[in-house]
PDB file of C-alpha atoms and ligand atoms in Angstrom:
ATOM      1  CA  UNK T 820      69.447   3.420  25.422  1.00  0.00           C
ATOM      2  CA  UNK T 821      73.133   3.718  24.612  1.00  0.00           C
ATOM      3  CA  UNK T 822      75.004   0.355  23.964  1.00  0.00           C
ATOM      4  CA  UNK T 823      78.542  -0.584  24.654  1.00  0.00           C
ATOM      5  CA  UNK T 824      80.744  -3.253  23.752  1.00  0.00           C
ATOM      6  CA  UNK T 825      82.114  -5.525  26.404  1.00  0.00           C
ATOM      7  CA  UNK T 826      85.397  -7.511  25.896  1.00  0.00           C
ATOM      8  CA  UNK T 827      86.321 -10.312  28.137  1.00  0.00           C
ATOM      9  CA  UNK T 828      89.643 -11.947  27.784  1.00  0.00           C
ATOM     10  CA  UNK T 829      91.692 -14.283  29.772  1.00  0.00           C
ATOM     11  CA  UNK T 830      93.045 -17.715  30.301  1.00  0.00           C
ATOM     12  CA  UNK T 831      91.056 -20.901  29.654  1.00  0.00           C
ATOM     13  CA  UNK T 832      88.699 -22.130  32.323  1.00  0.00           C
ATOM     14  CA  UNK T 833      88.478 -18.936  34.196  1.00  0.00           C
ATOM     15  CA  UNK T 834      84.830 -18.618  33.969  1.00  0.00           C
ATOM     16  CA  UNK T 835      84.724 -16.137  31.069  1.00  0.00           C
ATOM     17  CA  UNK T 836      81.645 -17.610  29.333  1.00  0.00           C
ATOM     18  CA  UNK T 837      79.727 -18.048  32.468  1.00  0.00           C
ATOM     19  CA  UNK T 838      80.103 -14.412  33.340  1.00  0.00           C
ATOM     20  CA  UNK T 839      79.860 -13.262  29.876  1.00  0.00           C
ATOM     21  CA  UNK T 840      76.518 -15.006  29.438  1.00  0.00           C
ATOM     22  CA  UNK T 841      75.136 -13.578  32.777  1.00  0.00           C
ATOM     23  CA  UNK T 842      76.380 -10.121  31.650  1.00  0.00           C
ATOM     24  CA  UNK T 843      74.633 -10.311  28.379  1.00  0.00           C
ATOM     25  CA  UNK T 844      71.431 -11.476  29.821  1.00  0.00           C
ATOM     26  CA  UNK T 845      71.261  -8.857  32.445  1.00  0.00           C
ATOM     27  CA  UNK T 846      71.945  -6.077  29.850  1.00  0.00           C
ATOM     28  CA  UNK T 847      69.884  -7.647  26.913  1.00  0.00           C
ATOM     29  CA  UNK T 848      73.000  -8.030  24.833  1.00  0.00           C
ATOM     30  CA  UNK T 849      74.168 -10.473  22.360  1.00  0.00           C
ATOM     31  CA  UNK T 850      76.869 -13.086  23.734  1.00  0.00           C
ATOM     32  CA  UNK T 851      79.604 -14.436  21.425  1.00  0.00           C
ATOM     33  CA  UNK T 852      81.937 -17.208  22.490  1.00  0.00           C
ATOM     34  CA  UNK T 853      84.846 -16.972  20.153  1.00  0.00           C
ATOM     35  CA  UNK T 854      86.515 -19.879  21.633  1.00  0.00           C
ATOM     36  CA  UNK T 855      83.712 -21.962  20.004  1.00  0.00           C
ATOM     37  CA  UNK T 856      84.590 -20.567  16.677  1.00  0.00           C
ATOM     38  CA  UNK T 857      88.302 -21.701  17.005  1.00  0.00           C
ATOM     39  CA  UNK T 858      87.164 -24.997  18.312  1.00  0.00           C
ATOM     40  CA  UNK T 859      84.715 -25.535  15.330  1.00  0.00           C
ATOM     41  CA  UNK T 860      87.533 -24.966  12.882  1.00  0.00           C
ATOM     42  CA  UNK T 861      89.698 -27.470  14.879  1.00  0.00           C
ATOM     43  CA  UNK T 862      86.920 -30.017  14.693  1.00  0.00           C
ATOM     44  CA  UNK T 863      86.775 -29.621  10.923  1.00  0.00           C
ATOM     45  CA  UNK T 864      90.501 -29.783  10.612  1.00  0.00           C
ATOM     46  CA  UNK T 865      90.350 -33.045  12.710  1.00  0.00           C
ATOM     47  CA  UNK T 866      87.457 -34.566  10.671  1.00  0.00           C
ATOM     48  CA  UNK T 867      89.213 -33.868   7.433  1.00  0.00           C
ATOM     49  CA  UNK T 868      92.589 -35.237   8.851  1.00  0.00           C
ATOM     50  CA  UNK T 869      94.373 -31.843   8.485  1.00  0.00           C
ATOM     51  CA  UNK T 870      95.504 -32.230  12.166  1.00  0.00           C
ATOM     52  CA  UNK T 871      95.503 -34.940  14.733  1.00  0.00           C
ATOM     53  CA  UNK T 872      96.505 -37.795  12.476  1.00  0.00           C
ATOM     54  CA  UNK T 873     100.052 -39.025  11.414  1.00  0.00           C
ATOM     55  CA  UNK T 874     100.912 -35.976   9.489  1.00  0.00           C
ATOM     56  CA  UNK T 875      99.631 -32.293   9.867  1.00  0.00           C
ATOM     57  CA  UNK T 876      98.630 -30.489   6.690  1.00  0.00           C
ATOM     58  CA  UNK T 877      97.910 -27.036   7.915  1.00  0.00           C
ATOM     59  CA  UNK T 878      98.366 -25.421   4.432  1.00  0.00           C
ATOM     60  CA  UNK T 879      95.620 -27.748   3.116  1.00  0.00           C
ATOM     61  CA  UNK T 880      93.520 -26.486   6.003  1.00  0.00           C
ATOM     62  CA  UNK T 881      94.092 -22.863   4.973  1.00  0.00           C
ATOM     63  CA  UNK T 882      93.041 -23.724   1.499  1.00  0.00           C
ATOM     64  CA  UNK T 883      89.777 -25.110   2.543  1.00  0.00           C
ATOM     65  CA  UNK T 884      88.885 -22.239   4.880  1.00  0.00           C
ATOM     66  CA  UNK T 885      86.367 -20.664   2.523  1.00  0.00           C
ATOM     67  CA  UNK T 886      84.429 -24.035   2.749  1.00  0.00           C
ATOM     68  CA  UNK T 887      83.915 -23.743   6.533  1.00  0.00           C
ATOM     69  CA  UNK T 888      80.743 -22.033   7.467  1.00  0.00           C
ATOM     70  CA  UNK T 889      80.202 -21.151  11.194  1.00  0.00           C
ATOM     71  CA  UNK T 890      77.055 -19.978  12.550  1.00  0.00           C
ATOM     72  CA  UNK T 891      75.663 -19.335  16.089  1.00  0.00           C
ATOM     73  CA  UNK T 892      72.023 -20.519  16.438  1.00  0.00           C
ATOM     74  CA  UNK T 893      70.135 -19.302  19.530  1.00  0.00           C
ATOM     75  CA  UNK T 894      68.706 -22.302  21.557  1.00  0.00           C
ATOM     76  CA  UNK T 895      65.663 -20.731  23.486  1.00  0.00           C
ATOM     77  CA  UNK T 896      65.500 -23.644  25.739  1.00  0.00           C
ATOM     78  CA  UNK T 897      68.980 -23.483  26.744  1.00  0.00           C
ATOM     79  CA  UNK T 898      69.027 -19.679  26.698  1.00  0.00           C
ATOM     80  CA  UNK T 899      72.192 -19.433  24.859  1.00  0.00           C
ATOM     81  CA  UNK T 900      73.489 -19.920  21.226  1.00  0.00           C
ATOM     82  CA  UNK T 901      74.944 -23.073  19.960  1.00  0.00           C
ATOM     83  CA  UNK T 902      77.761 -23.417  17.490  1.00  0.00           C
ATOM     84  CA  UNK T 903      76.953 -24.906  13.865  1.00  0.00           C
ATOM     85  CA  UNK T 904      79.707 -26.230  11.567  1.00  0.00           C
ATOM     86  CA  UNK T 905      78.509 -26.446   7.918  1.00  0.00           C
ATOM     87  CA  UNK T 906      74.996 -26.848   9.002  1.00  0.00           C
ATOM     88  CA  UNK T 907      75.519 -29.244  11.951  1.00  0.00           C
ATOM     89  CA  UNK T 908      75.154 -28.520  15.666  1.00  0.00           C
ATOM     90  CA  UNK T 909      78.722 -29.376  16.946  1.00  0.00           C
ATOM     91  CA  UNK T 910      78.276 -27.960  20.442  1.00  0.00           C
ATOM     92  CA  UNK T 911      79.129 -31.157  22.273  1.00  0.00           C
ATOM     93  CA  UNK T 912      81.767 -32.324  19.844  1.00  0.00           C
ATOM     94  CA  UNK T 913      83.808 -29.004  20.183  1.00  0.00           C
ATOM     95  CA  UNK T 914      83.994 -29.225  23.998  1.00  0.00           C
ATOM     96  CA  UNK T 915      86.069 -32.665  24.173  1.00  0.00           C
ATOM     97  CA  UNK T 916      89.482 -32.809  25.395  1.00  0.00           C
ATOM     98  CA  UNK T 917      90.651 -34.065  22.026  1.00  0.00           C
ATOM     99  CA  UNK T 918      89.496 -30.706  20.336  1.00  0.00           C
ATOM    100  CA  UNK T 919      91.141 -28.633  23.374  1.00  0.00           C
ATOM    101  CA  UNK T 920      94.496 -30.759  22.642  1.00  0.00           C
ATOM    102  CA  UNK T 921      94.610 -29.454  19.127  1.00  0.00           C
ATOM    103  CA  UNK T 922      92.713 -25.951  19.282  1.00  0.00           C
ATOM    104  CA  UNK T 923      95.797 -23.826  20.257  1.00  0.00           C
ATOM    105  CA  UNK T 924      97.697 -24.888  17.226  1.00  0.00           C
ATOM    106  CA  UNK T 925      94.797 -24.003  14.898  1.00  0.00           C
ATOM    107  CA  UNK T 926      94.340 -20.610  16.673  1.00  0.00           C
ATOM    108  CA  UNK T 927      97.878 -19.820  16.031  1.00  0.00           C
ATOM    109  CA  UNK T 928      97.258 -19.891  12.081  1.00  0.00           C
ATOM    110  CA  UNK T 929      97.277 -16.258  10.882  1.00  0.00           C
ATOM    111  CA  UNK T 930      94.664 -17.091   8.011  1.00  0.00           C
ATOM    112  CA  UNK T 931      92.310 -18.645  10.579  1.00  0.00           C
ATOM    113  CA  UNK T 932      92.622 -15.673  12.797  1.00  0.00           C
ATOM    114  CA  UNK T 933      91.878 -13.173  10.012  1.00  0.00           C
ATOM    115  CA  UNK T 934      88.695 -14.955   8.958  1.00  0.00           C
ATOM    116  CA  UNK T 935      87.342 -15.272  12.480  1.00  0.00           C
ATOM    117  CA  UNK T 936      88.220 -11.803  13.633  1.00  0.00           C
ATOM    118  CA  UNK T 937      86.240 -10.347  10.578  1.00  0.00           C
ATOM    119  CA  UNK T 938      83.337 -12.467  11.505  1.00  0.00           C
ATOM    120  CA  UNK T 939      83.508 -11.344  14.951  1.00  0.00           C
ATOM    121  CA  UNK T 940      83.837  -7.577  14.083  1.00  0.00           C
ATOM    122  CA  UNK T 941      80.814  -7.777  11.833  1.00  0.00           C
ATOM    123  CA  UNK T 942      78.802  -9.438  14.741  1.00  0.00           C
ATOM    124  CA  UNK T 943      79.794  -6.490  17.007  1.00  0.00           C
ATOM    125  CA  UNK T 944      79.367  -3.554  14.515  1.00  0.00           C
ATOM    126  CA  UNK T 945      76.104  -2.425  16.253  1.00  0.00           C
ATOM    127  CA  UNK T 946      77.478  -2.739  19.734  1.00  0.00           C
ATOM    128  CA  UNK T 947      75.168  -4.279  22.462  1.00  0.00           C
ATOM    129  CA  UNK T 948      77.466  -7.227  22.489  1.00  0.00           C
ATOM    130  CA  UNK T 949      79.513  -9.046  25.003  1.00  0.00           C
ATOM    131  CA  UNK T 950      82.276 -11.096  23.500  1.00  0.00           C
ATOM    132  CA  UNK T 951      84.832 -13.605  25.342  1.00  0.00           C
ATOM    133  CA  UNK T 952      88.135 -14.820  23.927  1.00  0.00           C
ATOM    134  CA  UNK T 953      91.846 -13.931  24.161  1.00  0.00           C
ATOM    135  CA  UNK T 954      92.296 -11.110  21.830  1.00  0.00           C
ATOM    136  CA  UNK T 955      88.973  -9.280  21.969  1.00  0.00           C
ATOM    137  CA  UNK T 956      90.125  -6.170  23.806  1.00  0.00           C
ATOM    138  CA  UNK T 957      93.472  -6.137  22.108  1.00  0.00           C
ATOM    139  CA  UNK T 958      92.547  -6.886  18.471  1.00  0.00           C
ATOM    140  CA  UNK T 959      88.898  -7.453  17.666  1.00  0.00           C
ATOM    141  CA  UNK T 960      87.439  -4.442  19.600  1.00  0.00           C
ATOM    142  CA  UNK T 961      90.437  -2.225  20.683  1.00  0.00           C
ATOM    143  CA  UNK T 962      87.845   0.451  21.251  1.00  0.00           C
ATOM    144  CA  UNK T 963      85.596  -1.552  23.505  1.00  0.00           C
ATOM    145  CA  UNK T 964      84.147   0.717  26.394  1.00  0.00           C
ATOM    146  CA  UNK T 965      84.543  -2.025  28.947  1.00  0.00           C
ATOM    147  CA  UNK T 966      87.471  -4.496  28.851  1.00  0.00           C
ATOM    148  CA  UNK T 967      87.802  -7.236  31.424  1.00  0.00           C
ATOM    149  CA  UNK T 968      90.869  -9.673  31.790  1.00  0.00           C
ATOM    150  CA  UNK T 969      90.342 -12.803  33.831  1.00  0.00           C
ATOM    151  CA  UNK T 970      92.880 -15.105  35.481  1.00  0.00           C
ATOM    152  CA  UNK T 971      93.130 -17.950  38.223  1.00  0.00           C
ATOM    153  CA  UNK T 972      95.699 -20.337  39.159  1.00  0.00           C
ATOM    154  CA  UNK T 973      96.391 -23.242  36.823  1.00  0.00           C
ATOM    155  CA  UNK T 974      95.426 -25.709  39.380  1.00  0.00           C
ATOM    156  CA  UNK T 975      91.809 -23.974  40.080  1.00  0.00           C
ATOM    157  CA  UNK T 976      91.306 -23.908  36.505  1.00  0.00           C
ATOM    158  CA  UNK T 977      92.193 -27.407  35.849  1.00  0.00           C
ATOM    159  CA  UNK T 978      90.090 -28.607  38.771  1.00  0.00           C
ATOM    160  CA  UNK T 979      86.886 -26.738  37.199  1.00  0.00           C
ATOM    161  CA  UNK T 980      87.794 -28.161  33.884  1.00  0.00           C
ATOM    162  CA  UNK T 981      88.085 -31.785  35.158  1.00  0.00           C
ATOM    163  CA  UNK T 982      84.863 -31.714  36.938  1.00  0.00           C
ATOM    164  CA  UNK T 983      83.101 -30.369  33.769  1.00  0.00           C
ATOM    165  CA  UNK T 984      84.530 -33.153  31.494  1.00  0.00           C
ATOM    166  CA  UNK T 985      83.768 -35.782  34.136  1.00  0.00           C
ATOM    167  CA  UNK T 986      80.273 -34.529  34.309  1.00  0.00           C
ATOM    168  CA  UNK T 987      80.093 -34.860  30.401  1.00  0.00           C
ATOM    169  CA  UNK T 988      81.021 -38.472  30.882  1.00  0.00           C
ATOM    170  CA  UNK T 989      84.673 -38.175  29.353  1.00  0.00           C
ATOM    171  CA  UNK T 990      87.401 -40.543  30.626  1.00  0.00           C
ATOM    172  CA  UNK T 991      90.124 -38.284  31.712  1.00  0.00           C
ATOM    173  CA  UNK T 992      92.456 -37.866  34.665  1.00  0.00           C
ATOM    174  CA  UNK T 993      93.268 -34.641  36.542  1.00  0.00           C
ATOM    175  CA  UNK T 994      96.906 -34.733  35.256  1.00  0.00           C
ATOM    176  CA  UNK T 995      95.787 -34.838  31.612  1.00  0.00           C
ATOM    177  CA  UNK T 996      93.686 -31.878  32.054  1.00  0.00           C
ATOM    178  CA  UNK T 997      96.177 -29.779  34.117  1.00  0.00           C
ATOM    179  CA  UNK T 998      98.838 -30.540  31.478  1.00  0.00           C
ATOM    180  CA  UNK T 999      96.391 -29.458  28.751  1.00  0.00           C
ATOM    181  CA  UNK T1000      95.646 -26.227  30.697  1.00  0.00           C
ATOM    182  CA  UNK T1001      99.275 -25.392  31.084  1.00  0.00           C
ATOM    183  CA  UNK T1002     100.154 -26.165  27.597  1.00  0.00           C
ATOM    184  CA  UNK T1003      97.368 -24.023  26.107  1.00  0.00           C
ATOM    185  CA  UNK T1004      98.286 -21.112  28.448  1.00  0.00           C
ATOM    186  CA  UNK T1005     101.827 -21.425  26.922  1.00  0.00           C
ATOM    187  CA  UNK T1006     100.926 -21.545  23.433  1.00  0.00           C
ATOM    188  CA  UNK T1007      98.172 -18.928  23.506  1.00  0.00           C
ATOM    189  CA  UNK T1008     100.534 -16.461  25.249  1.00  0.00           C
ATOM    190  CA  UNK T1009     103.536 -16.968  23.185  1.00  0.00           C
ATOM    191  CA  UNK T1010     102.068 -17.265  19.818  1.00  0.00           C
ATOM    192  CA  UNK T1011     103.443 -14.860  17.289  1.00  0.00           C
ATOM    193  CA  UNK T1012     100.004 -13.355  16.091  1.00  0.00           C
ATOM    194  CA  UNK T1013      97.677 -11.974  18.560  1.00  0.00           C
ATOM    195  CA  UNK T1014      98.969 -13.562  21.597  1.00  0.00           C
ATOM    196  CA  UNK T1015      96.861 -13.541  24.867  1.00  0.00           C
ATOM    197  CA  UNK T1016      97.924 -10.178  26.627  1.00  0.00           C
ATOM    198  CA  UNK T1017      95.994  -8.088  29.026  1.00  0.00           C
ATOM    199  CA  UNK T1018      95.066  -4.861  27.258  1.00  0.00           C
ATOM    200  CA  UNK T1019      96.589  -1.893  29.389  1.00  0.00           C
ATOM    201  CA  UNK T1020      93.272  -0.540  30.142  1.00  0.00           C
ATOM    202  CA  UNK T1021      91.599  -3.882  31.141  1.00  0.00           C
ATOM    203  CA  UNK T1022      90.221  -4.377  34.628  1.00  0.00           C
ATOM    204  CA  UNK T1023      91.973  -7.608  35.814  1.00  0.00           C
ATOM    205  CA  UNK T1024      90.037 -10.207  37.993  1.00  0.00           C
ATOM    206  CA  UNK T1025      91.696 -13.122  39.684  1.00  0.00           C
ATOM    207  CA  UNK T1026      89.124 -15.531  40.689  1.00  0.00           C
ATOM    208  CA  UNK T1027      91.145 -18.170  42.271  1.00  0.00           C
ATOM    209  CA  UNK T1028      89.456 -17.354  45.492  1.00  0.00           C
ATOM    210  CA  UNK T1029      86.655 -14.976  44.280  1.00  0.00           C
ATOM    211  CA  UNK T1030      83.166 -16.388  43.672  1.00  0.00           C
ATOM    212  CA  UNK T1031      81.827 -15.946  40.225  1.00  0.00           C
ATOM    213  CA  UNK T1032      78.534 -14.354  41.711  1.00  0.00           C
ATOM    214  CA  UNK T1033      80.648 -11.588  43.254  1.00  0.00           C
ATOM    215  CA  UNK T1034      82.558 -11.030  40.196  1.00  0.00           C
ATOM    216  CA  UNK T1035      79.474 -10.815  38.237  1.00  0.00           C
ATOM    217  CA  UNK T1036      78.082  -8.206  40.403  1.00  0.00           C
ATOM    218  CA  UNK T1037      81.183  -6.022  40.182  1.00  0.00           C
ATOM    219  CA  UNK T1038      81.373  -6.334  36.443  1.00  0.00           C
ATOM    220  CA  UNK T1039      77.762  -5.418  36.116  1.00  0.00           C
ATOM    221  CA  UNK T1040      78.145  -2.479  38.093  1.00  0.00           C
ATOM    222  CA  UNK T1041      81.138  -1.330  35.872  1.00  0.00           C
ATOM    223  CA  UNK T1042      79.012  -1.845  32.746  1.00  0.00           C
ATOM    224  CA  UNK T1043      76.100   0.174  34.060  1.00  0.00           C
ATOM    225  CA  UNK T1044      78.397   3.017  35.152  1.00  0.00           C
ATOM    226  CA  UNK T1045      79.891   3.265  31.718  1.00  0.00           C
ATOM    227  CA  UNK T1046      76.537   3.076  30.104  1.00  0.00           C
ATOM    228  CA  UNK T1047      75.092   5.899  32.274  1.00  0.00           C
ATOM    229  CA  UNK T1048      78.154   7.923  31.374  1.00  0.00           C
ATOM    230  CA  UNK T1049      77.444   7.377  27.721  1.00  0.00           C
ATOM    231  CA  UNK T1050      73.839   8.318  28.173  1.00  0.00           C
ATOM    232  CA  UNK T1051      74.900  11.617  29.733  1.00  0.00           C
ATOM    233  CA  UNK T1052      77.518  12.082  27.136  1.00  0.00           C
ATOM    234  CA  UNK T1053      80.348  12.376  29.635  1.00  0.00           C
ATOM    235  CA  UNK T1054      82.230   9.365  28.021  1.00  0.00           C
TER     236      UNK T1054
HETATM  237  O1   DC F1411      87.840 -20.195  25.323  1.00  0.00           O
HETATM  238  P1   DC F1411      88.135 -21.501  24.824  1.00  0.00           P
HETATM  239  O2   DC F1411      89.064 -22.400  25.936  1.00  0.00           O
HETATM  240  O3   DC F1411      86.988 -22.295  24.371  1.00  0.00           O
HETATM  241  O4   DC F1411      89.125 -21.311  23.471  1.00  0.00           O
HETATM  242  C1   DC F1411      89.726 -22.327  22.915  1.00  0.00           C
HETATM  243  C2   DC F1411      91.063 -21.976  22.246  1.00  0.00           C
HETATM  244  O5   DC F1411      90.919 -20.961  21.403  1.00  0.00           O
HETATM  245  C3   DC F1411      92.019 -21.360  23.298  1.00  0.00           C
HETATM  246  O6   DC F1411      93.060 -22.300  23.692  1.00  0.00           O
HETATM  247  C4   DC F1411      92.741 -20.350  22.449  1.00  0.00           C
HETATM  248  C5   DC F1411      91.885 -20.133  21.259  1.00  0.00           C
HETATM  249  N1   DC F1411      91.045 -18.757  21.183  1.00  0.00           N
HETATM  250  C6   DC F1411      91.874 -17.646  20.500  1.00  0.00           C
HETATM  251  O7   DC F1411      93.084 -17.931  20.167  1.00  0.00           O
HETATM  252  N2   DC F1411      91.303 -16.476  20.433  1.00  0.00           N
HETATM  253  C7   DC F1411      90.075 -16.211  20.965  1.00  0.00           C
HETATM  254  N3   DC F1411      89.547 -15.021  20.630  1.00  0.00           N
HETATM  255  C8   DC F1411      89.417 -17.328  21.477  1.00  0.00           C
HETATM  256  C9   DC F1411      90.100 -18.560  21.750  1.00  0.00           C
END
C-alpha cells in the first residue's frame, strides 16, 4: 500500500495531537509530536539554568546542543510514544505551564530548529507518518501530500488547556493560561525563523465550534482519497 506524509500545523491547543494520534492509528502510521521535542530542549535549558533563572544564557545552550539526546519510546499501554531526554522519561515534566512559558523562546533559536528539523526529516524519510507542529507543512515536509492547518479562538483554546492543567493537578488560573496561549501565538507567529504560517495548499480547520470527531472523519477521508489516488498513479 502506498504511504503518504501528513503534516498538521496550527496554533497551540487546537487539538492537533489528538487528531494526529487518531489519524496515525487509523492508517497504521507513525505519529510524531514535534512540540514535545521543543519542550524537551526547553526542559534541559531550565534544568541547566540556561533559561528561566536570573540570567539567560542561550549561547551556552547552543554549545550544549550535541549533549541533548531526544528519543520517542512507544508505550504500548498508553498507545502512543513518550519523550525521553537523555534516557529519562520526561513526558509529564514537559507538559507543565512552566515549560510552556519558556518554550517559544527556545523554539525561536535557529540552531535548535536546525537540529530538530533534521531529526524530524529522518523520522519521516520512509513516509507513513503523521507529524504535528508549527512548520511541518512549510519547512520540515514541504512536499507532504496532505497538509492541515488547525485554528480556534484563543478563548476556546485556553479553556481546553486550563481544564487539562487542572486535571493534571497544576495550580493555575484561567487568566494565566489565556495569557500564555496569546503570548505563544504572538512569538510563534512573529519569530524570524520558520514562523507559524499556513502553507498555501493546507486545508484549514477552525474548530472553535466543530467537534474533534467530525474533524477527524473529514481529515481521514481526505487522507484515504489521496492514498487511493497514489495507488492509481493519478497523484
Ligand atoms: O505543540 P506544542 O504546544 O506542544 O508546542 C510547544 C511550542 O513549541 C510552541 O509554542 C511552538 C514550538 N514549536 C515550534 O516552534 N515548531 C514546531 N514544529 C513545534 C512546536
